[in-house]
PDB file of C-alpha atoms in Angstrom:
ATOM      1  CA  MET A   1      18.292  31.293  30.858  1.00 80.00           C
ATOM      2  CA  SER A   2      20.729  29.150  33.002  1.00 92.00           C
ATOM      3  CA  ILE A   3      21.463  25.634  31.919  1.00 96.00           C
ATOM      4  CA  SER A   4      23.702  22.602  33.417  1.00 97.00           C
ATOM      5  CA  THR A   5      25.026  19.464  32.184  1.00 97.00           C
ATOM      6  CA  VAL A   6      23.924  16.019  33.615  1.00 98.00           C
ATOM      7  CA  ILE A   7      26.060  13.594  32.526  1.00 98.00           C
ATOM      8  CA  THR A   8      24.460   9.542  33.554  1.00 97.00           C
ATOM      9  CA  ALA A   9      27.342   7.177  34.638  1.00 96.00           C
ATOM     10  CA  ALA A  10      25.668   4.570  36.645  1.00 93.00           C
ATOM     11  CA  GLY A  11      24.899   1.820  34.319  1.00 90.00           C
ATOM     12  CA  LYS A  12      25.844  -2.161  34.871  1.00 90.00           C
ATOM     13  CA  ASN A  13      28.316  -2.705  32.068  1.00 89.00           C
ATOM     14  CA  SER A  14      26.976  -5.835  31.333  1.00 90.00           C
ATOM     15  CA  ARG A  15      27.247  -5.962  27.612  1.00 92.00           C
ATOM     16  CA  MET A  16      30.738  -4.459  27.972  1.00 90.00           C
ATOM     17  CA  ARG A  17      31.565  -7.154  30.549  1.00 90.00           C
ATOM     18  CA  LYS A  18      30.165 -10.172  28.407  1.00 92.00           C
ATOM     19  CA  ASP A  19      32.184  -9.586  25.601  1.00 92.00           C
ATOM     20  CA  GLN A  20      35.355  -8.759  27.839  1.00 91.00           C
ATOM     21  CA  LEU A  21      34.927 -11.928  29.005  1.00 94.00           C
ATOM     22  CA  ALA A  22      34.387 -13.625  25.543  1.00 94.00           C
ATOM     23  CA  ARG A  23      37.918 -12.108  24.399  1.00 94.00           C
ATOM     24  CA  ASN A  24      39.699 -13.027  27.583  1.00 93.00           C
ATOM     25  CA  LEU A  25      40.402  -9.400  28.540  1.00 93.00           C
ATOM     26  CA  ASP A  26      40.717  -7.987  31.651  1.00 91.00           C
ATOM     27  CA  LEU A  27      37.198  -6.819  33.377  1.00 91.00           C
ATOM     28  CA  LYS A  28      37.174  -2.862  33.343  1.00 91.00           C
ATOM     29  CA  ASN A  29      34.069  -0.581  33.319  1.00 93.00           C
ATOM     30  CA  LYS A  30      33.810   0.952  29.884  1.00 94.00           C
ATOM     31  CA  LEU A  31      33.771   4.346  31.214  1.00 96.00           C
ATOM     32  CA  VAL A  32      37.705   3.965  32.407  1.00 95.00           C
ATOM     33  CA  LEU A  33      38.796   2.238  29.144  1.00 95.00           C
ATOM     34  CA  PRO A  34      41.393   4.356  27.370  1.00 94.00           C
ATOM     35  CA  PHE A  35      40.214   6.662  24.350  1.00 93.00           C
ATOM     36  CA  LYS A  36      42.860   9.519  22.827  1.00 86.00           C
ATOM     37  CA  ASN A  37      44.410  10.679  25.721  1.00 90.00           C
ATOM     38  CA  LYS A  38      42.441  10.192  28.718  1.00 93.00           C
ATOM     39  CA  THR A  39      39.386   7.887  28.947  1.00 95.00           C
ATOM     40  CA  VAL A  40      36.080   7.295  27.835  1.00 96.00           C
ATOM     41  CA  ILE A  41      34.120   9.617  30.600  1.00 96.00           C
ATOM     42  CA  GLU A  42      36.895  11.718  30.734  1.00 96.00           C
ATOM     43  CA  THR A  43      36.777  12.801  27.434  1.00 96.00           C
ATOM     44  CA  THR A  44      32.740  13.251  27.565  1.00 96.00           C
ATOM     45  CA  ILE A  45      33.420  15.304  30.464  1.00 97.00           C
ATOM     46  CA  ASP A  46      35.900  17.427  28.669  1.00 96.00           C
ATOM     47  CA  ASN A  47      33.642  18.246  25.931  1.00 96.00           C
ATOM     48  CA  ALA A  48      30.642  18.995  28.211  1.00 97.00           C
ATOM     49  CA  LEU A  49      32.727  21.401  30.303  1.00 96.00           C
ATOM     50  CA  SER A  50      33.835  23.190  27.228  1.00 96.00           C
ATOM     51  CA  SER A  51      30.508  23.814  26.315  1.00 96.00           C
ATOM     52  CA  ASN A  52      28.199  26.789  27.061  1.00 95.00           C
ATOM     53  CA  ALA A  53      26.795  25.259  29.919  1.00 95.00           C
ATOM     54  CA  ASP A  54      27.032  26.545  33.447  1.00 91.00           C
ATOM     55  CA  GLU A  55      28.034  23.657  35.137  1.00 93.00           C
ATOM     56  CA  CYS A  56      28.343  19.666  35.155  1.00 96.00           C
ATOM     57  CA  ILE A  57      26.769  17.140  37.455  1.00 96.00           C
ATOM     58  CA  VAL A  58      27.800  12.927  37.098  1.00 97.00           C
ATOM     59  CA  VAL A  59      25.804  10.854  38.467  1.00 97.00           C
ATOM     60  CA  LEU A  60      27.429   7.360  39.556  1.00 97.00           C
ATOM     61  CA  GLY A  61      25.720   3.989  40.673  1.00 95.00           C
ATOM     62  CA  HIS A  62      27.171   0.762  39.602  1.00 92.00           C
ATOM     63  CA  TYR A  63      31.259   0.742  39.903  1.00 91.00           C
ATOM     64  CA  SER A  64      31.109   4.089  40.847  1.00 94.00           C
ATOM     65  CA  ASP A  65      34.473   3.546  43.343  1.00 93.00           C
ATOM     66  CA  GLU A  66      36.224   2.303  40.200  1.00 92.00           C
ATOM     67  CA  ILE A  67      34.794   5.346  38.165  1.00 94.00           C
ATOM     68  CA  LEU A  68      35.996   7.690  40.713  1.00 93.00           C
ATOM     69  CA  GLU A  69      39.353   6.109  41.539  1.00 92.00           C
ATOM     70  CA  VAL A  70      40.055   7.605  37.795  1.00 90.00           C
ATOM     71  CA  ILE A  71      38.635  10.580  37.723  1.00 90.00           C
ATOM     72  CA  PHE A  72      37.703  12.300  41.094  1.00 79.00           C
ATOM     73  CA  ASP A  73      40.842  14.228  41.890  1.00 84.00           C
ATOM     74  CA  ASP A  74      41.033  15.675  38.224  1.00 86.00           C
ATOM     75  CA  TYR A  75      37.451  16.898  38.609  1.00 91.00           C
ATOM     76  CA  LYS A  76      36.585  17.548  42.031  1.00 83.00           C
ATOM     77  CA  GLY A  77      36.932  21.129  41.539  1.00 87.00           C
ATOM     78  CA  GLN A  78      34.834  21.109  38.404  1.00 92.00           C
ATOM     79  CA  VAL A  79      32.227  18.834  38.391  1.00 95.00           C
ATOM     80  CA  LYS A  80      29.670  17.534  40.791  1.00 95.00           C
ATOM     81  CA  PHE A  81      29.331  13.806  41.920  1.00 95.00           C
ATOM     82  CA  VAL A  82      25.697  12.406  42.671  1.00 96.00           C
ATOM     83  CA  GLU A  83      25.112   8.768  43.430  1.00 95.00           C
ATOM     84  CA  ASN A  84      22.153   6.615  43.165  1.00 94.00           C
ATOM     85  CA  ASN A  85      20.692   5.115  46.163  1.00 92.00           C
ATOM     86  CA  PRO A  86      19.978   2.770  45.946  1.00 92.00           C
ATOM     87  CA  VAL A  87      22.075   1.376  42.739  1.00 92.00           C
ATOM     88  CA  ASP A  88      19.915  -0.642  40.764  1.00 91.00           C
ATOM     89  CA  VAL A  89      18.007   1.834  39.195  1.00 92.00           C
ATOM     90  CA  GLY A  90      16.746   2.686  35.132  1.00 90.00           C
ATOM     91  CA  LEU A  91      18.382   5.593  33.606  1.00 92.00           C
ATOM     92  CA  SER A  92      15.458   7.615  33.960  1.00 94.00           C
ATOM     93  CA  THR A  93      15.873   7.443  37.955  1.00 94.00           C
ATOM     94  CA  SER A  94      19.593   8.452  36.995  1.00 95.00           C
ATOM     95  CA  LEU A  95      18.666  11.373  35.194  1.00 97.00           C
ATOM     96  CA  PHE A  96      16.206  12.283  37.596  1.00 96.00           C
ATOM     97  CA  ASN A  97      18.577  12.243  40.258  1.00 96.00           C
ATOM     98  CA  GLY A  98      21.415  14.285  38.422  1.00 97.00           C
ATOM     99  CA  LEU A  99      18.070  17.006  37.589  1.00 97.00           C
ATOM    100  CA  SER A 100      17.599  17.003  41.192  1.00 96.00           C
ATOM    101  CA  ASN A 101      20.629  18.240  42.379  1.00 95.00           C
ATOM    102  CA  ILE A 102      20.664  21.353  39.953  1.00 92.00           C
ATOM    103  CA  ASP A 103      19.038  24.471  40.075  1.00 87.00           C
ATOM    104  CA  SER A 104      19.207  25.771  36.193  1.00 94.00           C
ATOM    105  CA  ASP A 105      16.155  26.290  33.895  1.00 96.00           C
ATOM    106  CA  PHE A 106      17.596  23.701  31.343  1.00 98.00           C
ATOM    107  CA  ALA A 107      19.686  20.498  31.374  1.00 98.00           C
ATOM    108  CA  LEU A 108      22.041  19.295  28.715  1.00 98.00           C
ATOM    109  CA  CYS A 109      21.230  15.340  29.149  1.00 98.00           C
ATOM    110  CA  ILE A 110      24.386  13.054  28.432  1.00 97.00           C
ATOM    111  CA  THR A 111      25.341   9.518  28.760  1.00 96.00           C
ATOM    112  CA  ALA A 112      29.181   9.102  29.558  1.00 96.00           C
ATOM    113  CA  ASP A 113      29.722   6.779  26.942  1.00 95.00           C
ATOM    114  CA  GLN A 114      29.242   9.236  24.139  1.00 94.00           C
ATOM    115  CA  PRO A 115      32.791  10.527  23.887  1.00 96.00           C
ATOM    116  CA  THR A 116      33.073  11.337  20.354  1.00 95.00           C
ATOM    117  CA  VAL A 117      30.104  13.849  20.890  1.00 97.00           C
ATOM    118  CA  SER A 118      31.923  17.507  20.114  1.00 96.00           C
ATOM    119  CA  THR A 119      31.764  20.496  22.341  1.00 97.00           C
ATOM    120  CA  GLU A 120      30.310  22.037  18.965  1.00 97.00           C
ATOM    121  CA  THR A 121      27.243  19.649  18.655  1.00 97.00           C
ATOM    122  CA  PHE A 122      26.385  20.261  22.485  1.00 98.00           C
ATOM    123  CA  ASN A 123      26.774  24.070  21.551  1.00 97.00           C
ATOM    124  CA  ASN A 124      24.306  23.391  18.463  1.00 97.00           C
ATOM    125  CA  LEU A 125      21.789  21.328  21.130  1.00 98.00           C
ATOM    126  CA  ILE A 126      21.790  24.512  23.513  1.00 97.00           C
ATOM    127  CA  GLU A 127      21.669  27.314  20.822  1.00 97.00           C
ATOM    128  CA  VAL A 128      18.940  25.246  19.175  1.00 97.00           C
ATOM    129  CA  SER A 129      16.834  24.945  22.623  1.00 97.00           C
ATOM    130  CA  GLN A 130      17.254  28.601  23.724  1.00 95.00           C
ATOM    131  CA  ASN A 131      16.677  30.347  20.251  1.00 95.00           C
ATOM    132  CA  SER A 132      13.472  28.353  19.524  1.00 94.00           C
ATOM    133  CA  GLU A 133      10.240  29.947  19.748  1.00 92.00           C
ATOM    134  CA  ASP A 134       9.040  28.367  23.073  1.00 95.00           C
ATOM    135  CA  PRO A 135      11.921  26.456  24.749  1.00 96.00           C
ATOM    136  CA  TYR A 136      10.209  25.717  27.647  1.00 96.00           C
ATOM    137  CA  ASN A 137       8.248  23.352  25.040  1.00 96.00           C
ATOM    138  CA  THR A 138      11.346  22.028  22.922  1.00 97.00           C
ATOM    139  CA  ILE A 139      13.341  19.009  23.154  1.00 98.00           C
ATOM    140  CA  SER A 140      16.683  19.915  21.358  1.00 98.00           C
ATOM    141  CA  ILE A 141      18.102  16.438  20.571  1.00 98.00           C
ATOM    142  CA  LEU A 142      20.803  14.563  18.364  1.00 97.00           C
ATOM    143  CA  ARG A 143      19.131  13.455  15.407  1.00 96.00           C
ATOM    144  CA  ARG A 144      19.453   9.755  14.660  1.00 92.00           C
ATOM    145  CA  ARG A 145      16.767   9.592  11.237  1.00 87.00           C
ATOM    146  CA  LYS A 146      15.908  13.208  10.231  1.00 90.00           C
ATOM    147  CA  ALA A 147      17.319  16.585  11.127  1.00 94.00           C
ATOM    148  CA  GLY A 148      15.169  19.841  11.687  1.00 94.00           C
ATOM    149  CA  LEU A 149      11.563  19.489  12.823  1.00 95.00           C
ATOM    150  CA  LEU A 150      10.699  15.824  14.049  1.00 96.00           C
ATOM    151  CA  ASP A 151       7.515  14.198  13.338  1.00 94.00           C
ATOM    152  CA  THR A 152       8.199  11.247  15.731  1.00 94.00           C
ATOM    153  CA  ALA A 153      10.345  10.569  19.236  1.00 95.00           C
ATOM    154  CA  GLU A 154      11.037   6.640  17.895  1.00 93.00           C
ATOM    155  CA  GLY A 155      14.479   5.792  18.134  1.00 92.00           C
ATOM    156  CA  LEU A 156      15.634   8.902  20.185  1.00 95.00           C
ATOM    157  CA  GLY A 157      17.547   9.192  23.063  1.00 94.00           C
ATOM    158  CA  MET A 158      20.580  11.310  24.910  1.00 96.00           C
ATOM    159  CA  PRO A 159      22.348  13.536  24.401  1.00 97.00           C
ATOM    160  CA  PHE A 160      19.265  16.269  24.434  1.00 98.00           C
ATOM    161  CA  VAL A 161      18.465  19.855  26.002  1.00 98.00           C
ATOM    162  CA  ALA A 162      14.861  20.205  27.985  1.00 98.00           C
ATOM    163  CA  PRO A 163      13.338  22.670  30.526  1.00 98.00           C
ATOM    164  CA  ARG A 164      14.263  21.024  33.550  1.00 97.00           C
ATOM    165  CA  LEU A 165      11.377  20.976  35.670  1.00 96.00           C
ATOM    166  CA  ASN A 166       9.020  19.843  32.969  1.00 97.00           C
ATOM    167  CA  LEU A 167      11.718  16.742  32.113  1.00 97.00           C
ATOM    168  CA  MET A 168      11.196  15.890  35.754  1.00 97.00           C
ATOM    169  CA  LYS A 169       7.812  15.661  36.005  1.00 96.00           C
ATOM    170  CA  TYR A 170       7.677  12.745  33.050  1.00 96.00           C
ATOM    171  CA  LEU A 171      11.028  11.265  34.892  1.00 96.00           C
ATOM    172  CA  GLU A 172       9.345  10.916  38.595  1.00 93.00           C
ATOM    173  CA  ASN A 173       8.112   7.374  39.676  1.00 87.00           C
ATOM    174  CA  GLU A 174       9.743   5.990  36.266  1.00 86.00           C
ATOM    175  CA  ASP A 175      12.286   3.356  36.466  1.00 84.00           C
ATOM    176  CA  ASP A 176      12.857   2.636  32.720  1.00 82.00           C
ATOM    177  CA  ASN A 177      15.107   3.580  29.640  1.00 87.00           C
ATOM    178  CA  LEU A 178      14.597   6.966  28.031  1.00 92.00           C
ATOM    179  CA  ASN A 179      13.167   6.455  24.665  1.00 93.00           C
ATOM    180  CA  PRO A 180       9.380   5.141  25.990  1.00 94.00           C
ATOM    181  CA  ILE A 181       9.505   8.717  27.899  1.00 96.00           C
ATOM    182  CA  LEU A 182      10.525  11.048  25.218  1.00 96.00           C
ATOM    183  CA  ARG A 183       7.621   9.488  23.155  1.00 96.00           C
ATOM    184  CA  LYS A 184       5.196  10.427  25.957  1.00 96.00           C
ATOM    185  CA  ILE A 185       6.838  13.855  26.251  1.00 97.00           C
ATOM    186  CA  PHE A 186       6.304  14.247  22.163  1.00 97.00           C
ATOM    187  CA  ALA A 187       2.921  12.550  22.564  1.00 97.00           C
ATOM    188  CA  ASP A 188       2.078  15.718  24.708  1.00 97.00           C
ATOM    189  CA  GLY A 189       2.733  18.149  22.302  1.00 96.00           C
ATOM    190  CA  TYR A 190       6.348  19.450  22.811  1.00 97.00           C
ATOM    191  CA  THR A 191       8.474  20.480  19.710  1.00 97.00           C
ATOM    192  CA  PHE A 192      11.402  17.770  18.805  1.00 97.00           C
ATOM    193  CA  TYR A 193      13.999  19.335  17.052  1.00 97.00           C
ATOM    194  CA  GLY A 194      17.065  17.113  15.578  1.00 97.00           C
ATOM    195  CA  VAL A 195      20.177  18.351  15.195  1.00 97.00           C
ATOM    196  CA  LYS A 196      22.560  17.118  12.683  1.00 95.00           C
ATOM    197  CA  GLU A 197      25.687  15.257  14.010  1.00 96.00           C
ATOM    198  CA  LYS A 198      29.212  16.849  13.088  1.00 93.00           C
ATOM    199  CA  ASN A 199      30.514  13.545  12.097  1.00 91.00           C
ATOM    200  CA  LYS A 200      28.780   9.832  12.167  1.00 91.00           C
ATOM    201  CA  LYS A 201      30.687   8.382  14.761  1.00 93.00           C
ATOM    202  CA  GLU A 202      28.789  11.110  17.207  1.00 94.00           C
ATOM    203  CA  LEU A 203      25.613   9.087  16.719  1.00 92.00           C
ATOM    204  CA  LEU A 204      27.228   5.695  18.401  1.00 89.00           C
ATOM    205  CA  ASN A 205      27.490   4.685  22.067  1.00 88.00           C
ATOM    206  CA  ILE A 206      29.757   2.390  23.540  1.00 92.00           C
ATOM    207  CA  ASN A 207      27.999  -0.856  24.373  1.00 91.00           C
ATOM    208  CA  HIS A 208      30.196  -3.365  23.419  1.00 93.00           C
ATOM    209  CA  TYR A 209      33.838  -4.038  22.917  1.00 94.00           C
ATOM    210  CA  GLU A 210      33.403  -3.694  19.073  1.00 94.00           C
ATOM    211  CA  ASP A 211      31.650  -0.453  19.214  1.00 93.00           C
ATOM    212  CA  TYR A 212      35.023   0.658  21.294  1.00 93.00           C
ATOM    213  CA  LEU A 213      37.180  -0.687  18.902  1.00 92.00           C
ATOM    214  CA  ASN A 214      35.442   1.213  16.065  1.00 91.00           C
ATOM    215  CA  LEU A 215      35.310   4.412  18.054  1.00 90.00           C
ATOM    216  CA  LEU A 216      39.202   4.405  18.574  1.00 87.00           C
ATOM    217  CA  ASP A 217      39.427   3.937  14.650  1.00 77.00           C
TER     218      ASP A 217
END
């Protein structure tokens, strides 16, 4: 069964910009902030490219020029870039646009502001999905509360592995955050399996500047 990675990198960056203004810092998209030896988004892409997925799609929207200026030359042969049109859409639309540009049976869905999620964890998500009794009825997802077979989708988000076409049916004509859609999928009887993180930092997204500083420690 083929699997592709879809990385969403299209957000407004509004909380980070607000924090940067409050701290009198230069305004910079959170995805191009330094992280380890690269940037936040490059670290996320590298971890995804090292996984067992077959290809990688990055979905851009707001600040696409700023992001592409930093990463395009280094990844143009390895990553397919897709741009939202119109730009001002919700996360569900960004993910749908990415899924529309792959042919794989399954998708590893990631947000670009999760540079601490390791290749090992991505591979664990893929393995759990592919080894399940019914992969086309299973969502393998980074746990937030408990690991193993889940009895709720509350509080869940990316990264996760899902059957592409089935997921697209839920995303189509939606323009929302992801959790309400995941709850709807769960209510329809899909099996959700929570995969344990390698370390606690894998559970953190970079929304605020303080989040970014915490992940640098």
